[in-house]
Short mmCIF file of C-alpha atoms in Angstrom, two decimals:
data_model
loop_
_atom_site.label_atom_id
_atom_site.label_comp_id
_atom_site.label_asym_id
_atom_site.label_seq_id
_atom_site.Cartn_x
_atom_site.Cartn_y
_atom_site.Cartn_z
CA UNK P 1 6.16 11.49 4.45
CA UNK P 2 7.06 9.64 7.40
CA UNK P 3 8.79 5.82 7.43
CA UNK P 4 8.96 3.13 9.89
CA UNK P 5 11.30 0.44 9.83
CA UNK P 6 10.41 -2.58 10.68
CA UNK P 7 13.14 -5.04 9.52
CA UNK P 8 17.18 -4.88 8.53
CA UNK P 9 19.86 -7.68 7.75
CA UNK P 10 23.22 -7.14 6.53
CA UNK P 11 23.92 -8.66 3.10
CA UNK P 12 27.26 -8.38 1.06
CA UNK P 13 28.04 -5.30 3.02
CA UNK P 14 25.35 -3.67 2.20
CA UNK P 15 21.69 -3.56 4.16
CA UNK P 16 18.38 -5.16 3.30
CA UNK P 17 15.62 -3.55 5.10
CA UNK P 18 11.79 -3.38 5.09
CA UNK P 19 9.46 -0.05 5.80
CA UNK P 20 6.16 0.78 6.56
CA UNK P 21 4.68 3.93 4.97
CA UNK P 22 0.99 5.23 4.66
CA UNK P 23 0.21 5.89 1.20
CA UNK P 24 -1.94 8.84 0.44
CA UNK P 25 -1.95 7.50 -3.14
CA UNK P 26 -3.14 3.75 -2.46
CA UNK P 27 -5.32 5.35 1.08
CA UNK P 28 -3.57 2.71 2.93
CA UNK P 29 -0.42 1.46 4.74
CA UNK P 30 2.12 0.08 2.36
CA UNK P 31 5.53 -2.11 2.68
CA UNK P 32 8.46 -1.88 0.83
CA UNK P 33 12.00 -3.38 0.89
CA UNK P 34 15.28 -1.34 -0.12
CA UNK P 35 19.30 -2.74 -0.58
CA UNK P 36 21.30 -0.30 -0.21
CA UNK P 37 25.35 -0.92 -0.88
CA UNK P 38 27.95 -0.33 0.65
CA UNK P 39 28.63 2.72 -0.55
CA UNK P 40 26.57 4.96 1.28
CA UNK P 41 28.78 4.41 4.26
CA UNK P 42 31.22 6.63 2.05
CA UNK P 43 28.32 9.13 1.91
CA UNK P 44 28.07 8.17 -1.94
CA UNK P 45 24.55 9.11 -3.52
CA UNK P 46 23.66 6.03 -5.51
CA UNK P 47 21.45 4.72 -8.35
CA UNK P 48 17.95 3.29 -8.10
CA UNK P 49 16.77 0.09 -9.31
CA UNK P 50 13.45 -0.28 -8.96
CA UNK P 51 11.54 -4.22 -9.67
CA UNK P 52 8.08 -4.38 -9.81
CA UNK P 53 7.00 -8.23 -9.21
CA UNK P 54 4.36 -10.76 -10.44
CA UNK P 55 1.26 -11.88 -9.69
CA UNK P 56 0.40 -13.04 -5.68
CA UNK P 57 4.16 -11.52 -4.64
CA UNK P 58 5.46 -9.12 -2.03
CA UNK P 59 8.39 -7.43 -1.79
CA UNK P 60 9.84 -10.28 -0.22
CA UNK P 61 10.00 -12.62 -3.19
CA UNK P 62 12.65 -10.79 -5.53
CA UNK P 63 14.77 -10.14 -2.24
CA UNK P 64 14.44 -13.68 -0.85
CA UNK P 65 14.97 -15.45 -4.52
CA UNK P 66 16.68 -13.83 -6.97
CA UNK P 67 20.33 -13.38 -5.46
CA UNK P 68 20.76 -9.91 -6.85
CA UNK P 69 22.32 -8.26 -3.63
CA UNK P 70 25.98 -9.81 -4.34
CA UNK P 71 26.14 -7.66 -7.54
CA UNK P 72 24.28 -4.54 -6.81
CA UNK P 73 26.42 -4.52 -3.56
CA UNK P 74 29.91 -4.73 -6.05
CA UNK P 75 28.17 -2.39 -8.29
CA UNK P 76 26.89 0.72 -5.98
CA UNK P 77 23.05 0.02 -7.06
CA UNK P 78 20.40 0.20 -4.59
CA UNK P 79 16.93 -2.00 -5.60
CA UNK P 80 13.58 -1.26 -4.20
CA UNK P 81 10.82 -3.42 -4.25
CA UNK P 82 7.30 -2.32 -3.68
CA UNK P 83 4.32 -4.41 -2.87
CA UNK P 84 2.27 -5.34 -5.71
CA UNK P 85 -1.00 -3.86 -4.36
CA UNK P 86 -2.37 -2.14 -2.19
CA UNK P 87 -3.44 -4.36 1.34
CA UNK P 88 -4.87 -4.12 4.49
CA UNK P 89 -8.66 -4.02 6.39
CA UNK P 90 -10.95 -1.95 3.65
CA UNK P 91 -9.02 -2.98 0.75
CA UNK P 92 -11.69 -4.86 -2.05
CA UNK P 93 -10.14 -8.06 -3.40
CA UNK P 94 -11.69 -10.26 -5.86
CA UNK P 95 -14.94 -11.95 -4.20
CA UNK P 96 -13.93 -15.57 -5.30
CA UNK P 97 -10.53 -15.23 -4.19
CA UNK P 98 -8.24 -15.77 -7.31
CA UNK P 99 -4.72 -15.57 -7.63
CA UNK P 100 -5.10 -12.57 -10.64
CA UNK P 101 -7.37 -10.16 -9.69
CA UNK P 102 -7.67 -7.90 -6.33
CA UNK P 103 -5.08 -8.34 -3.87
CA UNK P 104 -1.62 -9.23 -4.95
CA UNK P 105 -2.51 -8.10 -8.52
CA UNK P 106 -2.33 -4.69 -9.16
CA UNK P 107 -1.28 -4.82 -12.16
CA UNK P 108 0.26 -1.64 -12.01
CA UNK P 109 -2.68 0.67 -13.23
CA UNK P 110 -4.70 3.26 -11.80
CA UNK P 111 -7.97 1.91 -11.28
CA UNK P 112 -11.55 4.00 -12.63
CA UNK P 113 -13.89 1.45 -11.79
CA UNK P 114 -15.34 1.01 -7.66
CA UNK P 115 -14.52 -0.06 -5.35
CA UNK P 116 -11.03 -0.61 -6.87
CA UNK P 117 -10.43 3.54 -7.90
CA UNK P 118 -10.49 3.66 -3.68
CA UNK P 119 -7.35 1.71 -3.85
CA UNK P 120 -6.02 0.65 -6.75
CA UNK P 121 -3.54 2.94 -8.00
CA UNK P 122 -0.20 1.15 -8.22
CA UNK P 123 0.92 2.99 -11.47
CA UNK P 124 0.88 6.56 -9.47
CA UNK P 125 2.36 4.78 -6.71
CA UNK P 126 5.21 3.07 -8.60
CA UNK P 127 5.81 6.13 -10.66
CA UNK P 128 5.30 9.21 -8.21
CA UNK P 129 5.02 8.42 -4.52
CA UNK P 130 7.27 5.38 -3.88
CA UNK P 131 10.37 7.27 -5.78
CA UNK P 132 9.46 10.45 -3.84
CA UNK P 133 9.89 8.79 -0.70
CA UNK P 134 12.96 6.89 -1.29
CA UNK P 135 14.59 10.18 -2.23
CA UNK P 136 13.54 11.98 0.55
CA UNK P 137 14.69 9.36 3.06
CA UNK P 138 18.08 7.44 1.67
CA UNK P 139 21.32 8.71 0.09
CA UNK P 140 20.01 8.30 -3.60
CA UNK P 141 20.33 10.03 -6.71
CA UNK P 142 17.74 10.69 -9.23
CA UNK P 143 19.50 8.06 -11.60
CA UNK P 144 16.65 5.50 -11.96
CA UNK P 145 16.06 2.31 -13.82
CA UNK P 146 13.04 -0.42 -13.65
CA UNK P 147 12.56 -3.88 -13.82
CA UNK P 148 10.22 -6.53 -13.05
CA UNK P 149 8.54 -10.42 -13.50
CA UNK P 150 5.63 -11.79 -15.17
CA UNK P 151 3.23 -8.79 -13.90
CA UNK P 152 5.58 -6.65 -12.72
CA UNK P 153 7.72 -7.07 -16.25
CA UNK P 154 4.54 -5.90 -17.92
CA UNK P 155 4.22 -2.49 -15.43
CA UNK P 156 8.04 -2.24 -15.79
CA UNK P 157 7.80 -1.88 -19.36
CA UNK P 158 4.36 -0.42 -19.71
CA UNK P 159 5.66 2.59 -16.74
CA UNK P 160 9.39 3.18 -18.80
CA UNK P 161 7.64 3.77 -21.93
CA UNK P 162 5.42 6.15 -20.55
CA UNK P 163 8.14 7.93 -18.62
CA UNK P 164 11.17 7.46 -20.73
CA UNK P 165 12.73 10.97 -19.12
CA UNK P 166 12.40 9.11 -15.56
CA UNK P 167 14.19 5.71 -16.37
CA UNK P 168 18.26 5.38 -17.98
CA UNK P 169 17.19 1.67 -18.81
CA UNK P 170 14.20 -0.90 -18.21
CA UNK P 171 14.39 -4.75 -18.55
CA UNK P 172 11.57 -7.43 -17.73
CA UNK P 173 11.53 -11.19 -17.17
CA UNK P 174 8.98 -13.05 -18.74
CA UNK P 175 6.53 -9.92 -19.17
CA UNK P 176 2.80 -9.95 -19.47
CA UNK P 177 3.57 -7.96 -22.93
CA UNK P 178 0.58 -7.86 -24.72
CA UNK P 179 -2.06 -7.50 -21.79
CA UNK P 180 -5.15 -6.19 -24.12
CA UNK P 181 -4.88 -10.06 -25.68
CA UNK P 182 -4.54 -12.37 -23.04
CA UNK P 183 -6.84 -13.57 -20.08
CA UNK P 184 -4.95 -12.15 -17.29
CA UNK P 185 -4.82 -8.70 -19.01
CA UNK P 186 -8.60 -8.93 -20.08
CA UNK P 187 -9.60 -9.85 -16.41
CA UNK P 188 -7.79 -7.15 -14.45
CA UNK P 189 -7.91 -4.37 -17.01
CA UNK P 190 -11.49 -4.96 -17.47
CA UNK P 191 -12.36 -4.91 -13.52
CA UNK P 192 -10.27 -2.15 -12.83
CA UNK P 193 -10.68 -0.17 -16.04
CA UNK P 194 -14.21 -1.09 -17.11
CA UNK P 195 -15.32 -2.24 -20.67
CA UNK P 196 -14.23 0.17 -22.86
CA UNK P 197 -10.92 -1.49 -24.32
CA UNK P 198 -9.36 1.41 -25.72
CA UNK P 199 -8.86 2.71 -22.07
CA UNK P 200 -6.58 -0.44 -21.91
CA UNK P 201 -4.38 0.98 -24.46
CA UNK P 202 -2.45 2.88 -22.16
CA UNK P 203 -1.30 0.07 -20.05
CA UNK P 204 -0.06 -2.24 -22.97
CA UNK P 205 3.33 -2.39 -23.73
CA UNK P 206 2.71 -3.64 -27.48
CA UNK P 207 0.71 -0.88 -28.17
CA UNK P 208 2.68 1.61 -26.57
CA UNK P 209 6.02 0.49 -28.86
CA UNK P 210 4.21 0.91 -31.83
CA UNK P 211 3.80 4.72 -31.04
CA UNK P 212 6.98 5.31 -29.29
CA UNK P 213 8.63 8.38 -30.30
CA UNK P 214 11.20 8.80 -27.31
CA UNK P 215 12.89 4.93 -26.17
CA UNK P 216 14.39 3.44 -23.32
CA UNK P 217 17.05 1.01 -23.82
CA UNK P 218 15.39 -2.47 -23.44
CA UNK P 219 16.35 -6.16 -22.41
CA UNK P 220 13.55 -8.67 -22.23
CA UNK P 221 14.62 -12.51 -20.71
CA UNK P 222 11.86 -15.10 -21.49
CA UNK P 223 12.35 -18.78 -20.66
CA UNK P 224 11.28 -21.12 -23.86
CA UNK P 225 9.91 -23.94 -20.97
CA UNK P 226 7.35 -21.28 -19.79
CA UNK P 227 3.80 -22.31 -19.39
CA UNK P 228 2.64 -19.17 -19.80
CA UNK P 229 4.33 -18.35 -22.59
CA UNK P 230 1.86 -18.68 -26.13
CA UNK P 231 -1.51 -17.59 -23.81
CA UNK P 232 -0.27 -14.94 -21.21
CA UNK P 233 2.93 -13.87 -22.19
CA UNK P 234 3.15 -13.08 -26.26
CA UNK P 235 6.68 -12.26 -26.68
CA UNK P 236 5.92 -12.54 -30.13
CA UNK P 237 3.95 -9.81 -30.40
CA UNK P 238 5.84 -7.62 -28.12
CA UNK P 239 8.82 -8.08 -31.02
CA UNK P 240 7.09 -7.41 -33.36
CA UNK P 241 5.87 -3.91 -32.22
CA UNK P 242 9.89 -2.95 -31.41
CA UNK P 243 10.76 -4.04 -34.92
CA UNK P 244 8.18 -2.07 -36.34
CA UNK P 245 9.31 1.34 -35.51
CA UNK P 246 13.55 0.04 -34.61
CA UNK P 247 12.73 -0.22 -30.94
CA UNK P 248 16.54 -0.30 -28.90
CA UNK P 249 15.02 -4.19 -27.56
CA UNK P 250 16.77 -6.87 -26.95
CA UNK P 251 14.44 -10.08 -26.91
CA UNK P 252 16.37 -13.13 -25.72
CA UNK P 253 14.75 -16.55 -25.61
CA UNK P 254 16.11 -18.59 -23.38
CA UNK P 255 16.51 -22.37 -23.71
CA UNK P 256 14.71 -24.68 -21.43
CA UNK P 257 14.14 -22.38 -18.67
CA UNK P 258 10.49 -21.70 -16.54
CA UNK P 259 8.32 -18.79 -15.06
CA UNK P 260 10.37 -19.34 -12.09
CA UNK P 261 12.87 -17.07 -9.80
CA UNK P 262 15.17 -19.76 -10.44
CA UNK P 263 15.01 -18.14 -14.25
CA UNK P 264 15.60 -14.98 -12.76
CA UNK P 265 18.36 -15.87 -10.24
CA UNK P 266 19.72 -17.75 -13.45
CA UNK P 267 20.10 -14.25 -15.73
CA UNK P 268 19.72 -11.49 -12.73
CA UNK P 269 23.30 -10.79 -13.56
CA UNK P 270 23.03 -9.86 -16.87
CA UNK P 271 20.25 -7.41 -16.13
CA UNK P 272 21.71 -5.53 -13.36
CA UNK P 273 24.97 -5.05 -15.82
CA UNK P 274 22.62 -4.29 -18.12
CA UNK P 275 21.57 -1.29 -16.27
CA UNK P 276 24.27 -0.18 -14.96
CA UNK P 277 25.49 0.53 -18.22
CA UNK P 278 23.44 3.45 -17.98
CA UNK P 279 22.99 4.32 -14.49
CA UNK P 280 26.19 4.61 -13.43
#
């Protein structure tokens, strides 16, 4: 699997860069953004952080917003962000255009349904391919943990629970957590998945806890300000499920605060301690 780089900046000693790749997975070119610390210089192998964003982001957005390179440098973490679908000439996106569905909204499943099972198949990606790559081409270990916003804190939490032998520790801001109930989850997990809802099952976070058998410690930010909160977002029932079979999750509400990065930027901190508890 061959890279191209196509940007780098130096950043608390570390490097932020962006590569090209061609996904056999997604059957098209992909981007994706690493920070490595400054460790590697010492020819240190070092943990991977991977954050899976929200809905209409890149990989730009976490890197650009959340301020979580000051940190990860101190700590010896490296963060990789992947897109959040698949892109480029070919690639089906939602025929009216909308913000939830097609491009920039993967959601973070592996699509059945055409023309998005040509593309759509950011859940293989995320979980096989993308880590595959980054450990054949940087000074990483296998030590892995994931994270993510919004979207991305749904796939983060949906993909740990479904691996839990592949991730030390997963956290989320302001997850999608009960996608089989809400009108973003019903939109894209109907158009990618088709109609029958207990195909959903396997992408829902909720559902998943109440079966879990084998957890991954858990920390879960979500702002009490958020707009999304009571329609898209359900925290509520996403407690509920932990509680119900003494799920290692901590749910924190947080006073006042949005569906914005400056929420994450606010609490990035806590979550990259958080993991590191357990990665390094």
């Amino acid at each position: 699997m061959t890279i191209e780089n196509v940007s780098w900046n130096k950043s608390f000693g570390g490097w932020h860069k962006q590569y090209t790749h061609h996904s056999a997975v997604l059957n098209c070119d992909m981007r994706f953004a690493i920070f490595l610390p400054p460790h590697i210089a010492q020819g240190t192998k070092v943990p991977v952080l991977y954050w899976l964003s929200g809905l209409t982001c890149s990989d730009e957005n976490f890197m650009q917003k959340a301020g979580a390179q000051r940190l990860a440098a101190e700590l010896g973490i490296a963060i990789v962000t992947p897109d959040t679908s698949p892109r480029g000439e070919g690639v089906a996106d939602d025929p009216e255009g909308a913000y939830d569905f097609g491009l920039g909204a993967g959601f973070y499943v592996n699509a059945t349904q055409a023309p998005w099972n040509r593309h759509y198949r950011m859940y293989d990606y995320v979980v096989n391919e993308l880590p595959a790559l980054i450990e054949e081409h940087f000074p990483v270990s296998d030590k892995r943990a994931i994270s993510g916003h919004s979207m991305g804190g749904h796939g983060a939490l949906m993909i740990a629970l479904r691996n839990p032998s592949r991730y030390s520790s997963v956290s989320a801001f302001s997850p999608i957590s009960n996608p089989v109930n809400c009108p973003w989850g019903e939109k894209a997990l109907g158009g990618y998945l088709g109609d029958d809802r207990t195909t959903w099952l396997q992408y829902d976070t909720t559902e998943l806890l109440k079966h879990n058998q084998q957890p991954v410690p858990a920390l879960v930010d979500q702002g009490t300000q958020d707009s999304f909160l009571e329609e898209q977002l359900k925290p509520d029932s996403l407690a509920e499920a932990a509680q119900s079979v003494d799920y290692p999750l901590e749910l924190r509400m947080q006073e006042g605060y949005d569906h914005s990065y400056y929420f994450i930027a606010s609490f990035i901190d806590d979550h990259l301690r958080f993991h590191a508890q357990y990665l390094l």
